[in-house]
Amino acid sequence: MSHAFYLDIDRCTGCFACAVACMDQNDLEIGAEPTAWRQVFTVETGSGPSARLRYVSLACMHCEDAPCLMACPTGAIAREAGTRVVRVDADLCIGCHSCSIACPFGVPRFGEDGTMQKCDLCSVRLEHGLEPACVRVCPSKALRQGSPNVLGSDVEKKAAGRLAAGS
Ligand code: SF4
Ligand code: SF4
Ligand code: SF4
């Protein structure tokens, strides 16, 4: 089954639980911000009385035509058949940062050994029928993971509801 992420920014409260859960799941050092595989960004929207803060939780999007994959000169990045998860093979990575330059979302991180690392969609958890750690802890259910068809249909329904409500 192929997998995708969906973030409902109307629900995200910027609590950082997803980012902390990811660091815990992947034994990343809390507080070492550049190594975080999931980050939560604060965005200001609107102006005057309608100004408000929005929060965007972002990790690897496992892009369909992944620019990082195309930029990697060694074939260290590959898309897994079936799940469509974009993976990195540390043994093939030479730490050239080409993927980092190519990724439009600033996702690739580099560990102490200089090789690229990023979200693998919690593949081990998925293999055991568990949700990704970041999705499991999200208290407002802003973050979801599932098949692209189901998530895409939910996004369309939400957009249709907004249109109907005139917002
Ligand atoms: S690292 Fe960036 S370009 Fe590559 S799949 Fe993830 S989001 Fe897409
Ligand atoms: S840093 Fe590693 S994964 Fe990224 S493009 Fe270079 S060899 Fe490929
Ligand atoms: S799916 Fe797993 S590795 Fe990816 S951002 Fe969520 S917790 Fe981190």
PDB file of C-alpha atoms in Angstrom, residues 50-134:
ATOM      1  CA  SER A  50      -7.921  39.304  10.656  1.00  0.00           C
ATOM      2  CA  ALA A  51      -4.204  38.710  11.376  1.00  0.00           C
ATOM      3  CA  ARG A  52      -3.481  35.338  12.904  1.00  0.00           C
ATOM      4  CA  LEU A  53      -0.744  32.809  13.412  1.00  0.00           C
ATOM      5  CA  ARG A  54      -0.789  29.509  11.569  1.00  0.00           C
ATOM      6  CA  TYR A  55       1.408  26.505  12.261  1.00  0.00           C
ATOM      7  CA  VAL A  56       2.808  24.168   9.644  1.00  0.00           C
ATOM      8  CA  SER A  57       4.240  20.807  10.703  1.00  0.00           C
ATOM      9  CA  LEU A  58       6.597  19.667   7.968  1.00  0.00           C
ATOM     10  CA  ALA A  59       8.685  16.567   7.276  1.00  0.00           C
ATOM     11  CA  CYS A  60       9.625  14.754   4.079  1.00  0.00           C
ATOM     12  CA  MET A  61       6.680  14.780   1.661  1.00  0.00           C
ATOM     13  CA  HIS A  62       7.863  11.606  -0.117  1.00  0.00           C
ATOM     14  CA  CYS A  63       7.333  13.529  -3.355  1.00  0.00           C
ATOM     15  CA  GLU A  64       6.018  11.752  -6.432  1.00  0.00           C
ATOM     16  CA  ASP A  65       8.806  13.138  -8.666  1.00  0.00           C
ATOM     17  CA  ALA A  66      11.279  13.593  -5.837  1.00  0.00           C
ATOM     18  CA  PRO A  67      13.831  16.295  -6.770  1.00  0.00           C
ATOM     19  CA  CYS A  68      16.268  14.938  -4.166  1.00  0.00           C
ATOM     20  CA  LEU A  69      16.215  11.530  -5.820  1.00  0.00           C
ATOM     21  CA  MET A  70      16.923  13.019  -9.231  1.00  0.00           C
ATOM     22  CA  ALA A  71      19.757  15.197  -7.860  1.00  0.00           C
ATOM     23  CA  CYS A  72      21.611  12.440  -5.992  1.00  0.00           C
ATOM     24  CA  PRO A  73      24.705  11.456  -8.023  1.00  0.00           C
ATOM     25  CA  THR A  74      25.232   8.102  -6.313  1.00  0.00           C
ATOM     26  CA  GLY A  75      21.747   6.581  -6.321  1.00  0.00           C
ATOM     27  CA  ALA A  76      21.618   6.763  -2.528  1.00  0.00           C
ATOM     28  CA  ILE A  77      17.993   7.944  -2.640  1.00  0.00           C
ATOM     29  CA  ALA A  78      15.337   5.594  -3.955  1.00  0.00           C
ATOM     30  CA  ARG A  79      11.583   5.221  -3.888  1.00  0.00           C
ATOM     31  CA  GLU A  80      10.435   1.944  -2.415  1.00  0.00           C
ATOM     32  CA  ALA A  81       8.153  -0.003  -4.741  1.00  0.00           C
ATOM     33  CA  GLY A  82       4.734  -0.532  -3.214  1.00  0.00           C
ATOM     34  CA  THR A  83       4.837   1.873  -0.260  1.00  0.00           C
ATOM     35  CA  ARG A  84       6.315   4.716  -2.398  1.00  0.00           C
ATOM     36  CA  VAL A  85       8.400   5.817   0.617  1.00  0.00           C
ATOM     37  CA  VAL A  86      11.500   7.810  -0.449  1.00  0.00           C
ATOM     38  CA  ARG A  87      14.475   6.246   1.353  1.00  0.00           C
ATOM     39  CA  VAL A  88      18.169   7.054   1.807  1.00  0.00           C
ATOM     40  CA  ASP A  89      20.904   4.423   1.814  1.00  0.00           C
ATOM     41  CA  ALA A  90      23.608   5.821   4.119  1.00  0.00           C
ATOM     42  CA  ASP A  91      26.160   3.382   2.688  1.00  0.00           C
ATOM     43  CA  LEU A  92      25.816   5.007  -0.749  1.00  0.00           C
ATOM     44  CA  CYS A  93      25.629   8.636   0.453  1.00  0.00           C
ATOM     45  CA  ILE A  94      28.799  10.704  -0.010  1.00  0.00           C
ATOM     46  CA  GLY A  95      27.438  13.749   1.862  1.00  0.00           C
ATOM     47  CA  CYS A  96      27.547  16.080  -1.149  1.00  0.00           C
ATOM     48  CA  HIS A  97      24.347  17.986  -0.124  1.00  0.00           C
ATOM     49  CA  SER A  98      22.953  17.918  -3.704  1.00  0.00           C
ATOM     50  CA  CYS A  99      19.676  16.540  -2.311  1.00  0.00           C
ATOM     51  CA  SER A 100      19.501  19.391   0.181  1.00  0.00           C
ATOM     52  CA  ILE A 101      19.896  21.975  -2.581  1.00  0.00           C
ATOM     53  CA  ALA A 102      17.265  20.227  -4.726  1.00  0.00           C
ATOM     54  CA  CYS A 103      14.600  19.684  -2.044  1.00  0.00           C
ATOM     55  CA  PRO A 104      12.046  22.535  -2.148  1.00  0.00           C
ATOM     56  CA  PHE A 105      11.098  21.934   1.492  1.00  0.00           C
ATOM     57  CA  GLY A 106      14.548  22.027   3.133  1.00  0.00           C
ATOM     58  CA  VAL A 107      14.060  18.502   4.435  1.00  0.00           C
ATOM     59  CA  PRO A 108      17.446  16.691   4.187  1.00  0.00           C
ATOM     60  CA  ARG A 109      19.427  16.653   7.433  1.00  0.00           C
ATOM     61  CA  PHE A 110      23.011  15.573   7.916  1.00  0.00           C
ATOM     62  CA  GLY A 111      24.140  13.522  10.870  1.00  0.00           C
ATOM     63  CA  GLU A 112      27.505  13.436  12.583  1.00  0.00           C
ATOM     64  CA  ASP A 113      28.796  11.009   9.940  1.00  0.00           C
ATOM     65  CA  GLY A 114      27.960  13.563   7.217  1.00  0.00           C
ATOM     66  CA  THR A 115      25.374  11.396   5.482  1.00  0.00           C
ATOM     67  CA  MET A 116      21.843  12.517   4.690  1.00  0.00           C
ATOM     68  CA  GLN A 117      19.002  11.459   6.931  1.00  0.00           C
ATOM     69  CA  LYS A 118      15.288  12.213   6.919  1.00  0.00           C
ATOM     70  CA  CYS A 119      11.817  10.879   7.676  1.00  0.00           C
ATOM     71  CA  ASP A 120      11.258   7.312   6.470  1.00  0.00           C
ATOM     72  CA  LEU A 121       7.542   7.543   7.298  1.00  0.00           C
ATOM     73  CA  CYS A 122       8.185   5.392  10.380  1.00  0.00           C
ATOM     74  CA  SER A 123       8.380   2.337   8.127  1.00  0.00           C
ATOM     75  CA  VAL A 124       9.057  -0.048  11.002  1.00  0.00           C
ATOM     76  CA  ARG A 125       5.906   1.110  12.772  1.00  0.00           C
ATOM     77  CA  LEU A 126       3.871   0.850   9.564  1.00  0.00           C
ATOM     78  CA  GLU A 127       5.123  -2.712   9.032  1.00  0.00           C
ATOM     79  CA  HIS A 128       3.657  -3.554  12.451  1.00  0.00           C
ATOM     80  CA  GLY A 129       0.332  -1.894  11.682  1.00  0.00           C
ATOM     81  CA  LEU A 130       1.085   1.174  13.824  1.00  0.00           C
ATOM     82  CA  GLU A 131       0.656   4.826  12.893  1.00  0.00           C
ATOM     83  CA  PRO A 132       3.786   6.986  12.476  1.00  0.00           C
ATOM     84  CA  ALA A 133       4.895   8.368  15.853  1.00  0.00           C
ATOM     85  CA  CYS A 134       4.137  11.975  14.854  1.00  0.00           C
TER      86      CYS A 134
END
